[in-house]
GROMACS .gro file of C-alpha atoms in nm:
model
  463
    1UNK     CA    1  -2.013   6.200   0.220
    2UNK     CA    2  -1.984   5.954   0.485
    3UNK     CA    3  -1.655   5.892   0.714
    4UNK     CA    4  -1.489   5.616   0.589
    5UNK     CA    5  -1.399   5.367   0.831
    6UNK     CA    6  -1.119   5.080   0.821
    7UNK     CA    7  -1.271   4.755   0.727
    8UNK     CA    8  -1.154   4.446   0.612
    9UNK     CA    9  -1.226   4.114   0.440
   10UNK     CA   10  -1.048   3.823   0.599
   11UNK     CA   11  -0.986   3.531   0.354
   12UNK     CA   12  -0.889   3.174   0.519
   13UNK     CA   13  -0.779   2.870   0.340
   14UNK     CA   14  -0.800   2.575   0.545
   15UNK     CA   15  -0.637   2.239   0.384
   16UNK     CA   16  -0.936   1.936   0.378
   17UNK     CA   17  -0.958   1.644   0.210
   18UNK     CA   18  -1.172   1.608  -0.120
   19UNK     CA   19  -1.533   1.688  -0.086
   20UNK     CA   20  -1.741   1.983  -0.029
   21UNK     CA   21  -1.713   2.135   0.308
   22UNK     CA   22  -1.987   2.304   0.488
   23UNK     CA   23  -2.011   2.741   0.480
   24UNK     CA   24  -2.039   2.930   0.753
   25UNK     CA   25  -2.402   3.045   0.805
   26UNK     CA   26  -2.497   3.256   0.576
   27UNK     CA   27  -2.799   3.325   0.321
   28UNK     CA   28  -2.805   3.122   0.017
   29UNK     CA   29  -2.693   3.330  -0.286
   30UNK     CA   30  -2.905   3.314  -0.611
   31UNK     CA   31  -2.794   3.012  -0.791
   32UNK     CA   32  -2.568   3.059  -1.088
   33UNK     CA   33  -2.377   2.869  -1.353
   34UNK     CA   34  -2.254   2.539  -1.204
   35UNK     CA   35  -1.907   2.364  -1.276
   36UNK     CA   36  -1.995   2.096  -1.488
   37UNK     CA   37  -1.631   2.031  -1.568
   38UNK     CA   38  -1.297   2.136  -1.564
   39UNK     CA   39  -0.967   2.206  -1.802
   40UNK     CA   40  -0.740   1.890  -1.802
   41UNK     CA   41  -0.420   2.169  -1.804
   42UNK     CA   42  -0.376   2.489  -1.709
   43UNK     CA   43  -0.013   2.651  -1.682
   44UNK     CA   44   0.018   2.809  -1.358
   45UNK     CA   45   0.200   3.125  -1.325
   46UNK     CA   46   0.540   3.144  -1.173
   47UNK     CA   47   0.524   3.280  -0.802
   48UNK     CA   48   0.707   3.328  -0.487
   49UNK     CA   49   0.548   3.166  -0.188
   50UNK     CA   50   0.404   3.406   0.067
   51UNK     CA   51   0.582   3.391   0.386
   52UNK     CA   52   0.318   3.593   0.552
   53UNK     CA   53   0.071   3.349   0.555
   54UNK     CA   54   0.008   3.378   0.946
   55UNK     CA   55   0.080   3.778   0.938
   56UNK     CA   56  -0.161   4.029   1.062
   57UNK     CA   57  -0.477   4.171   0.866
   58UNK     CA   58  -0.267   4.494   0.850
   59UNK     CA   59   0.038   4.337   0.722
   60UNK     CA   60  -0.162   4.136   0.460
   61UNK     CA   61  -0.346   4.450   0.377
   62UNK     CA   62  -0.040   4.647   0.293
   63UNK     CA   63   0.183   4.326   0.128
   64UNK     CA   64  -0.067   4.178  -0.063
   65UNK     CA   65  -0.288   4.490  -0.217
   66UNK     CA   66  -0.336   4.541  -0.599
   67UNK     CA   67  -0.519   4.812  -0.710
   68UNK     CA   68  -0.721   4.862  -0.375
   69UNK     CA   69  -0.948   5.135  -0.408
   70UNK     CA   70  -1.181   5.278  -0.143
   71UNK     CA   71  -1.489   5.432  -0.243
   72UNK     CA   72  -1.804   5.621  -0.060
   73UNK     CA   73  -2.068   5.334   0.087
   74UNK     CA   74  -2.409   5.354  -0.106
   75UNK     CA   75  -2.591   5.279   0.230
   76UNK     CA   76  -2.893   5.547   0.223
   77UNK     CA   77  -2.898   5.654   0.602
   78UNK     CA   78  -2.607   5.799   0.823
   79UNK     CA   79  -2.483   5.573   1.072
   80UNK     CA   80  -2.582   5.737   1.338
   81UNK     CA   81  -2.964   5.662   1.274
   82UNK     CA   82  -2.852   5.250   1.289
   83UNK     CA   83  -2.799   5.090   1.626
   84UNK     CA   84  -2.454   5.029   1.673
   85UNK     CA   85  -2.485   4.657   1.703
   86UNK     CA   86  -2.568   4.612   1.330
   87UNK     CA   87  -2.289   4.852   1.214
   88UNK     CA   88  -1.954   4.686   1.111
   89UNK     CA   89  -1.609   4.770   0.971
   90UNK     CA   90  -1.562   4.384   0.911
   91UNK     CA   91  -1.640   4.151   0.602
   92UNK     CA   92  -1.502   3.801   0.632
   93UNK     CA   93  -1.457   3.560   0.361
   94UNK     CA   94  -1.353   3.234   0.468
   95UNK     CA   95  -1.228   2.985   0.199
   96UNK     CA   96  -1.187   2.641   0.264
   97UNK     CA   97  -0.948   2.453  -0.007
   98UNK     CA   98  -1.038   2.144  -0.157
   99UNK     CA   99  -0.722   1.977  -0.120
  100UNK     CA  100  -0.650   1.711  -0.425
  101UNK     CA  101  -0.338   1.552  -0.513
  102UNK     CA  102  -0.055   1.713  -0.676
  103UNK     CA  103  -0.151   2.108  -0.625
  104UNK     CA  104   0.003   2.354  -0.871
  105UNK     CA  105   0.147   2.641  -0.673
  106UNK     CA  106  -0.060   2.950  -0.784
  107UNK     CA  107  -0.141   3.334  -0.693
  108UNK     CA  108  -0.505   3.362  -0.639
  109UNK     CA  109  -0.675   3.688  -0.679
  110UNK     CA  110  -1.015   3.803  -0.565
  111UNK     CA  111  -1.174   4.138  -0.626
  112UNK     CA  112  -1.447   4.294  -0.385
  113UNK     CA  113  -1.733   4.522  -0.542
  114UNK     CA  114  -2.001   4.693  -0.355
  115UNK     CA  115  -2.365   4.727  -0.491
  116UNK     CA  116  -2.329   4.958  -0.741
  117UNK     CA  117  -2.071   4.749  -0.907
  118UNK     CA  118  -1.777   4.987  -0.778
  119UNK     CA  119  -1.432   4.824  -0.746
  120UNK     CA  120  -1.347   4.829  -0.353
  121UNK     CA  121  -1.019   4.625  -0.376
  122UNK     CA  122  -0.831   4.347  -0.525
  123UNK     CA  123  -0.595   4.103  -0.352
  124UNK     CA  124  -0.361   3.822  -0.405
  125UNK     CA  125  -0.211   3.529  -0.221
  126UNK     CA  126   0.003   3.244  -0.266
  127UNK     CA  127  -0.162   2.918  -0.260
  128UNK     CA  128   0.065   2.608  -0.279
  129UNK     CA  129   0.047   2.214  -0.172
  130UNK     CA  130   0.137   2.283   0.171
  131UNK     CA  131  -0.031   2.619   0.258
  132UNK     CA  132  -0.259   2.557   0.548
  133UNK     CA  133  -0.432   2.884   0.535
  134UNK     CA  134  -0.428   3.251   0.378
  135UNK     CA  135  -0.581   3.597   0.471
  136UNK     CA  136  -0.681   3.876   0.259
  137UNK     CA  137  -0.796   4.191   0.395
  138UNK     CA  138  -0.993   4.486   0.209
  139UNK     CA  139  -1.054   4.849   0.330
  140UNK     CA  140  -1.414   4.943   0.284
  141UNK     CA  141  -1.644   5.197   0.428
  142UNK     CA  142  -1.858   5.117   0.713
  143UNK     CA  143  -2.191   4.945   0.650
  144UNK     CA  144  -2.495   4.806   0.809
  145UNK     CA  145  -2.548   4.426   0.817
  146UNK     CA  146  -2.765   4.286   0.552
  147UNK     CA  147  -2.574   4.514   0.290
  148UNK     CA  148  -2.463   4.314  -0.031
  149UNK     CA  149  -2.125   4.266  -0.163
  150UNK     CA  150  -1.993   4.080  -0.507
  151UNK     CA  151  -1.692   3.905  -0.491
  152UNK     CA  152  -1.494   3.818  -0.813
  153UNK     CA  153  -1.262   3.526  -0.896
  154UNK     CA  154  -1.020   3.685  -1.114
  155UNK     CA  155  -0.738   3.423  -1.151
  156UNK     CA  156  -0.545   3.173  -0.980
  157UNK     CA  157  -0.804   2.898  -0.858
  158UNK     CA  158  -0.982   2.673  -1.099
  159UNK     CA  159  -1.325   2.787  -0.907
  160UNK     CA  160  -1.497   2.910  -0.583
  161UNK     CA  161  -1.838   2.767  -0.474
  162UNK     CA  162  -2.079   2.956  -0.267
  163UNK     CA  163  -2.360   2.704  -0.176
  164UNK     CA  164  -2.463   2.547  -0.498
  165UNK     CA  165  -2.292   2.846  -0.699
  166UNK     CA  166  -1.970   2.783  -0.875
  167UNK     CA  167  -1.785   3.044  -1.014
  168UNK     CA  168  -1.455   3.032  -1.259
  169UNK     CA  169  -1.208   3.264  -1.317
  170UNK     CA  170  -1.370   3.588  -1.463
  171UNK     CA  171  -1.708   3.513  -1.288
  172UNK     CA  172  -1.858   3.685  -1.001
  173UNK     CA  173  -2.101   3.589  -0.710
  174UNK     CA  174  -2.325   3.836  -0.470
  175UNK     CA  175  -2.299   3.769  -0.099
  176UNK     CA  176  -2.507   3.909   0.183
  177UNK     CA  177  -2.423   3.992   0.559
  178UNK     CA  178  -2.672   3.969   0.830
  179UNK     CA  179  -2.723   3.985   1.191
  180UNK     CA  180  -2.896   3.759   1.450
  181UNK     CA  181  -2.967   3.719   1.826
  182UNK     CA  182  -2.825   3.391   1.975
  183UNK     CA  183  -2.943   3.202   2.231
  184UNK     CA  184  -2.803   3.410   2.539
  185UNK     CA  185  -2.991   3.708   2.351
  186UNK     CA  186  -2.648   3.855   2.230
  187UNK     CA  187  -2.627   4.014   1.875
  188UNK     CA  188  -2.425   3.818   1.632
  189UNK     CA  189  -2.289   3.981   1.335
  190UNK     CA  190  -2.247   3.737   1.043
  191UNK     CA  191  -1.995   4.001   0.855
  192UNK     CA  192  -1.897   3.750   0.584
  193UNK     CA  193  -1.945   3.437   0.396
  194UNK     CA  194  -1.787   3.095   0.360
  195UNK     CA  195  -1.669   2.960  -0.001
  196UNK     CA  196  -1.489   2.633  -0.111
  197UNK     CA  197  -1.210   2.667  -0.334
  198UNK     CA  198  -1.110   2.412  -0.632
  199UNK     CA  199  -0.718   2.486  -0.676
  200UNK     CA  200  -0.537   2.402  -1.012
  201UNK     CA  201  -0.374   2.059  -1.017
  202UNK     CA  202  -0.256   1.784  -1.198
  203UNK     CA  203  -0.537   1.564  -1.230
  204UNK     CA  204  -0.459   1.216  -1.091
  205UNK     CA  205  -0.396   0.938  -1.346
  206UNK     CA  206  -0.476   0.564  -1.204
  207UNK     CA  207  -0.305   0.309  -1.420
  208UNK     CA  208  -0.470  -0.063  -1.457
  209UNK     CA  209  -0.260  -0.286  -1.697
  210UNK     CA  210  -0.443  -0.665  -1.715
  211UNK     CA  211  -0.694  -0.534  -1.444
  212UNK     CA  212  -0.413  -0.477  -1.180
  213UNK     CA  213  -0.356  -0.087  -1.054
  214UNK     CA  214   0.007   0.020  -1.115
  215UNK     CA  215   0.083   0.171  -0.781
  216UNK     CA  216   0.358   0.397  -0.665
  217UNK     CA  217   0.469   0.509  -0.975
  218UNK     CA  218   0.713   0.808  -0.908
  219UNK     CA  219   0.711   1.076  -1.037
  220UNK     CA  220   0.344   1.042  -1.055
  221UNK     CA  221   0.184   1.006  -1.429
  222UNK     CA  222   0.004   1.319  -1.545
  223UNK     CA  223  -0.192   1.516  -1.803
  224UNK     CA  224   0.044   1.718  -2.031
  225UNK     CA  225  -0.109   1.935  -2.299
  226UNK     CA  226  -0.452   1.719  -2.271
  227UNK     CA  227  -0.203   1.376  -2.350
  228UNK     CA  228  -0.148   1.128  -2.082
  229UNK     CA  229   0.184   1.104  -1.989
  230UNK     CA  230   0.381   0.831  -1.743
  231UNK     CA  231   0.730   0.784  -1.653
  232UNK     CA  232   0.856   0.560  -1.944
  233UNK     CA  233   1.048   0.310  -1.713
  234UNK     CA  234   0.771   0.266  -1.466
  235UNK     CA  235   0.506   0.201  -1.710
  236UNK     CA  236   0.712  -0.012  -1.970
  237UNK     CA  237   0.845  -0.244  -1.704
  238UNK     CA  238   0.469  -0.264  -1.585
  239UNK     CA  239   0.336  -0.371  -1.924
  240UNK     CA  240   0.637  -0.623  -1.918
  241UNK     CA  241   0.877  -0.486  -2.125
  242UNK     CA  242   1.249  -0.434  -2.115
  243UNK     CA  243   1.368  -0.064  -2.057
  244UNK     CA  244   1.666   0.070  -2.135
  245UNK     CA  245   1.841   0.394  -2.181
  246UNK     CA  246   2.069   0.496  -2.484
  247UNK     CA  247   2.296   0.752  -2.348
  248UNK     CA  248   2.462   0.816  -2.725
  249UNK     CA  249   2.109   0.924  -2.847
  250UNK     CA  250   1.928   1.047  -2.513
  251UNK     CA  251   1.683   0.807  -2.607
  252UNK     CA  252   1.479   0.525  -2.430
  253UNK     CA  253   1.431   0.160  -2.577
  254UNK     CA  254   1.125  -0.025  -2.486
  255UNK     CA  255   1.185  -0.420  -2.604
  256UNK     CA  256   1.000  -0.753  -2.585
  257UNK     CA  257   1.242  -0.977  -2.767
  258UNK     CA  258   1.344  -0.832  -3.094
  259UNK     CA  259   1.019  -0.600  -3.121
  260UNK     CA  260   1.107  -0.267  -2.967
  261UNK     CA  261   1.005   0.140  -2.969
  262UNK     CA  262   1.237   0.399  -2.934
  263UNK     CA  263   1.151   0.749  -2.761
  264UNK     CA  264   1.368   1.020  -2.806
  265UNK     CA  265   1.414   1.309  -2.528
  266UNK     CA  266   1.241   1.621  -2.602
  267UNK     CA  267   1.109   1.496  -2.975
  268UNK     CA  268   0.813   1.327  -3.065
  269UNK     CA  269   0.990   1.149  -3.317
  270UNK     CA  270   0.933   0.772  -3.217
  271UNK     CA  271   1.029   0.437  -3.372
  272UNK     CA  272   0.768   0.198  -3.339
  273UNK     CA  273   0.884  -0.180  -3.421
  274UNK     CA  274   1.092  -0.050  -3.700
  275UNK     CA  275   0.882   0.225  -3.845
  276UNK     CA  276   0.946   0.609  -3.753
  277UNK     CA  277   0.640   0.786  -3.665
  278UNK     CA  278   0.555   1.113  -3.452
  279UNK     CA  279   0.409   1.039  -3.148
  280UNK     CA  280   0.108   1.293  -3.029
  281UNK     CA  281   0.359   1.449  -2.746
  282UNK     CA  282   0.700   1.457  -2.718
  283UNK     CA  283   0.887   1.242  -2.488
  284UNK     CA  284   1.007   1.517  -2.171
  285UNK     CA  285   1.150   1.507  -1.900
  286UNK     CA  286   0.969   1.574  -1.573
  287UNK     CA  287   1.090   1.584  -1.202
  288UNK     CA  288   1.382   1.388  -1.294
  289UNK     CA  289   1.229   1.108  -1.531
  290UNK     CA  290   1.168   1.087  -1.906
  291UNK     CA  291   0.783   1.099  -1.973
  292UNK     CA  292   0.608   0.950  -2.288
  293UNK     CA  293   0.273   0.921  -2.393
  294UNK     CA  294   0.095   0.606  -2.239
  295UNK     CA  295  -0.166   0.527  -2.544
  296UNK     CA  296   0.164   0.535  -2.781
  297UNK     CA  297   0.351   0.279  -2.576
  298UNK     CA  298   0.054   0.068  -2.481
  299UNK     CA  299  -0.108   0.057  -2.855
  300UNK     CA  300   0.269   0.006  -2.987
  301UNK     CA  301   0.262  -0.354  -2.842
  302UNK     CA  302  -0.084  -0.448  -2.925
  303UNK     CA  303  -0.268  -0.352  -2.599
  304UNK     CA  304  -0.594  -0.158  -2.594
  305UNK     CA  305  -0.642   0.161  -2.378
  306UNK     CA  306  -0.973   0.314  -2.251
  307UNK     CA  307  -0.994   0.624  -2.048
  308UNK     CA  308  -1.255   0.672  -1.765
  309UNK     CA  309  -1.301   1.011  -1.636
  310UNK     CA  310  -1.401   1.025  -1.244
  311UNK     CA  311  -1.382   1.424  -1.205
  312UNK     CA  312  -1.103   1.434  -0.991
  313UNK     CA  313  -0.904   1.162  -1.155
  314UNK     CA  314  -0.879   0.949  -1.472
  315UNK     CA  315  -0.868   0.540  -1.474
  316UNK     CA  316  -0.652   0.430  -1.768
  317UNK     CA  317  -0.739   0.076  -1.842
  318UNK     CA  318  -0.489  -0.096  -2.062
  319UNK     CA  319  -0.526  -0.470  -2.139
  320UNK     CA  320  -0.235  -0.721  -2.128
  321UNK     CA  321  -0.012  -0.694  -2.436
  322UNK     CA  322  -0.031  -1.021  -2.657
  323UNK     CA  323   0.271  -0.920  -2.788
  324UNK     CA  324   0.427  -0.976  -2.453
  325UNK     CA  325   0.200  -1.275  -2.358
  326UNK     CA  326   0.335  -1.420  -2.719
  327UNK     CA  327   0.694  -1.386  -2.624
  328UNK     CA  328   0.690  -1.533  -2.279
  329UNK     CA  329   0.492  -1.835  -2.374
  330UNK     CA  330   0.755  -1.930  -2.598
  331UNK     CA  331   0.975  -2.082  -2.304
  332UNK     CA  332   0.914  -2.220  -1.999
  333UNK     CA  333   1.160  -1.969  -1.855
  334UNK     CA  334   0.958  -1.694  -1.923
  335UNK     CA  335   0.625  -1.799  -1.930
  336UNK     CA  336   0.693  -1.938  -1.551
  337UNK     CA  337   0.834  -1.615  -1.408
  338UNK     CA  338   1.139  -1.771  -1.341
  339UNK     CA  339   1.400  -1.547  -1.166
  340UNK     CA  340   1.768  -1.540  -1.056
  341UNK     CA  341   1.934  -1.331  -0.839
  342UNK     CA  342   2.219  -1.283  -1.114
  343UNK     CA  343   2.170  -1.186  -1.485
  344UNK     CA  344   2.203  -1.556  -1.586
  345UNK     CA  345   1.976  -1.843  -1.557
  346UNK     CA  346   2.038  -2.232  -1.633
  347UNK     CA  347   1.771  -2.453  -1.768
  348UNK     CA  348   1.754  -2.840  -1.745
  349UNK     CA  349   1.514  -2.969  -1.969
  350UNK     CA  350   1.554  -3.359  -1.862
  351UNK     CA  351   1.297  -3.485  -2.150
  352UNK     CA  352   1.505  -3.310  -2.412
  353UNK     CA  353   1.851  -3.363  -2.245
  354UNK     CA  354   1.947  -3.036  -2.305
  355UNK     CA  355   2.095  -2.771  -2.079
  356UNK     CA  356   2.030  -2.403  -2.189
  357UNK     CA  357   2.184  -2.078  -2.063
  358UNK     CA  358   1.998  -1.757  -2.076
  359UNK     CA  359   2.093  -1.374  -1.986
  360UNK     CA  360   1.857  -1.113  -1.889
  361UNK     CA  361   1.603  -1.091  -1.582
  362UNK     CA  362   1.272  -1.224  -1.491
  363UNK     CA  363   1.048  -1.247  -1.787
  364UNK     CA  364   1.282  -1.132  -2.016
  365UNK     CA  365   1.565  -1.413  -2.063
  366UNK     CA  366   1.743  -1.435  -2.392
  367UNK     CA  367   1.921  -1.760  -2.495
  368UNK     CA  368   2.297  -1.767  -2.498
  369UNK     CA  369   2.410  -2.108  -2.548
  370UNK     CA  370   2.231  -2.458  -2.581
  371UNK     CA  371   2.405  -2.768  -2.510
  372UNK     CA  372   2.351  -3.159  -2.510
  373UNK     CA  373   2.410  -3.354  -2.163
  374UNK     CA  374   2.359  -3.709  -1.962
  375UNK     CA  375   2.142  -3.729  -1.663
  376UNK     CA  376   2.095  -3.945  -1.377
  377UNK     CA  377   2.033  -4.334  -1.424
  378UNK     CA  378   1.663  -4.458  -1.388
  379UNK     CA  379   1.747  -4.552  -1.022
  380UNK     CA  380   1.930  -4.257  -0.908
  381UNK     CA  381   1.729  -3.974  -1.149
  382UNK     CA  382   1.836  -3.646  -1.167
  383UNK     CA  383   1.634  -3.386  -0.917
  384UNK     CA  384   1.391  -3.145  -1.051
  385UNK     CA  385   1.319  -2.773  -0.906
  386UNK     CA  386   1.503  -2.442  -0.865
  387UNK     CA  387   1.824  -2.421  -0.700
  388UNK     CA  388   2.105  -2.183  -0.685
  389UNK     CA  389   2.505  -2.234  -0.787
  390UNK     CA  390   2.667  -2.257  -0.468
  391UNK     CA  391   3.014  -2.409  -0.521
  392UNK     CA  392   3.270  -2.492  -0.801
  393UNK     CA  393   3.537  -2.769  -0.708
  394UNK     CA  394   3.638  -3.059  -0.862
  395UNK     CA  395   3.587  -3.466  -0.792
  396UNK     CA  396   3.879  -3.723  -0.817
  397UNK     CA  397   3.820  -4.083  -0.868
  398UNK     CA  398   4.044  -4.397  -0.964
  399UNK     CA  399   4.124  -4.355  -1.326
  400UNK     CA  400   3.918  -4.031  -1.384
  401UNK     CA  401   3.790  -3.732  -1.266
  402UNK     CA  402   3.531  -3.467  -1.335
  403UNK     CA  403   3.544  -3.098  -1.334
  404UNK     CA  404   3.464  -2.852  -1.297
  405UNK     CA  405   3.187  -2.928  -1.093
  406UNK     CA  406   2.918  -2.679  -1.048
  407UNK     CA  407   2.766  -2.769  -0.726
  408UNK     CA  408   2.386  -2.652  -0.676
  409UNK     CA  409   2.206  -2.875  -0.416
  410UNK     CA  410   2.383  -3.151  -0.162
  411UNK     CA  411   2.564  -3.393  -0.416
  412UNK     CA  412   2.399  -3.267  -0.714
  413UNK     CA  413   2.594  -3.067  -0.961
  414UNK     CA  414   2.648  -2.993  -1.320
  415UNK     CA  415   3.009  -3.136  -1.406
  416UNK     CA  416   3.205  -3.254  -1.718
  417UNK     CA  417   3.183  -3.594  -1.886
  418UNK     CA  418   3.464  -3.867  -1.718
  419UNK     CA  419   3.777  -3.742  -1.801
  420UNK     CA  420   4.138  -3.943  -1.807
  421UNK     CA  421   4.418  -3.722  -1.576
  422UNK     CA  422   4.620  -3.755  -1.897
  423UNK     CA  423   4.388  -3.593  -2.122
  424UNK     CA  424   4.084  -3.693  -2.342
  425UNK     CA  425   3.754  -3.836  -2.226
  426UNK     CA  426   3.725  -4.149  -2.035
  427UNK     CA  427   3.312  -4.192  -2.077
  428UNK     CA  428   3.213  -3.898  -2.284
  429UNK     CA  429   2.826  -4.025  -2.344
  430UNK     CA  430   2.540  -3.763  -2.329
  431UNK     CA  431   2.192  -3.783  -2.412
  432UNK     CA  432   2.162  -4.059  -2.181
  433UNK     CA  433   2.032  -4.159  -1.791
  434UNK     CA  434   2.374  -4.291  -1.686
  435UNK     CA  435   2.504  -4.061  -1.346
  436UNK     CA  436   2.432  -4.084  -1.020
  437UNK     CA  437   2.186  -3.792  -1.039
  438UNK     CA  438   2.412  -3.512  -1.193
  439UNK     CA  439   2.431  -3.340  -1.504
  440UNK     CA  440   2.704  -3.445  -1.746
  441UNK     CA  441   2.830  -3.196  -2.014
  442UNK     CA  442   3.141  -3.231  -2.294
  443UNK     CA  443   3.431  -3.072  -2.138
  444UNK     CA  444   3.409  -2.734  -2.357
  445UNK     CA  445   3.064  -2.677  -2.253
  446UNK     CA  446   3.115  -2.701  -1.912
  447UNK     CA  447   3.404  -2.515  -1.890
  448UNK     CA  448   3.213  -2.209  -2.100
  449UNK     CA  449   2.942  -2.246  -1.817
  450UNK     CA  450   3.173  -2.227  -1.538
  451UNK     CA  451   3.367  -1.925  -1.696
  452UNK     CA  452   3.033  -1.735  -1.782
  453UNK     CA  453   2.749  -1.802  -1.476
  454UNK     CA  454   2.844  -1.623  -1.125
  455UNK     CA  455   2.727  -1.784  -0.785
  456UNK     CA  456   2.388  -1.769  -0.738
  457UNK     CA  457   2.273  -1.812  -1.072
  458UNK     CA  458   1.933  -1.964  -1.091
  459UNK     CA  459   1.958  -2.367  -1.174
  460UNK     CA  460   1.590  -2.468  -1.315
  461UNK     CA  461   1.579  -2.843  -1.371
  462UNK     CA  462   1.238  -2.971  -1.536
  463UNK     CA  463   1.088  -3.299  -1.650
   0.00000   0.00000   0.00000
């Protein structure tokens, strides 16, 4: 039996961008089964990050050995008969990590076999999203350049790629060492090989709504148990829905007008437009946000959804919701996307002689009150456009006054009809063009508005 010398295999994982990385010079292996698809989901085993990523070979060999075994070499000739420069006590395996987004932390396990199929050792190394490189070290018998080894991916990676050969968990690939003389006539040992590693990761979802990419969704949308899931607030608001949390039931309500969908946390039980049903996956908390099935939410409001698989990511294409469009088309304040710095909006429709007060937010304004009004005379017309309520006051005149006065632009304001100082209306006409440009309302109506809307509320005036 030959004397066993200390030999080792070094596995280095180098973070790079997506794509196939060039391997170190090494003879091309016999082609094996190429990877044609990857599983959408794999639950990563729990692991504690290895803090010895930069440790010496000896430390790695001691700390991360699993059932390590050293067997006699199958080399047919004694070491003394082989030129010294062709002998090696090292076998180096360099692994470049193809780093996609959202890597799932995992423990990669690789086994090494000799040409006779005898196990030489097994090693484990932690791989996380921020792991720049790792090394594995095996103890093997002394061997001569040209000897073949077999590497088996046991677990922890989606795949390893050696030239055009891709192996998945449980599969093996044969590699061969060799030597050559460089331009300086120095003998170089290529006592190893290089591979690309594809780690486990959450496949990225790119969500498009109405042709527009929804960017900066946080936390990121992901595949959970083969179901596309996204944070409910982010996706709901992108569709155009109003999203609110109900603490009493630990549920989230997505609505447009009176139409609503209710998702219950940690349950697939879902209420869609008043009908109770079960979604394809329970609403679950991930990274502090409630995730819901994207298809369930989109189709509940009439949108169509297509999924396009691009290998490293999915494109989820959602059409605009007809229910959202119909709701917004009912009134100009929603159809035109009018916003306000407060939760209130005042719309003055001149051709209707109406003042309407809304509560809500952009695209989600709900009518609260509607009042008749008088407008500016034909030679002093009421201004049109978007303004903000900036001052509350009262204007006094000989014999009458107006108040409260809600000024929104220069001398333009919403205010009462003309009032006697002792009480009653001096001139209570509405539905006519009579003022110097201001908008007059009956006393009880302007008082309600003044007591309801805060400063900086949008005043939207149309013809």
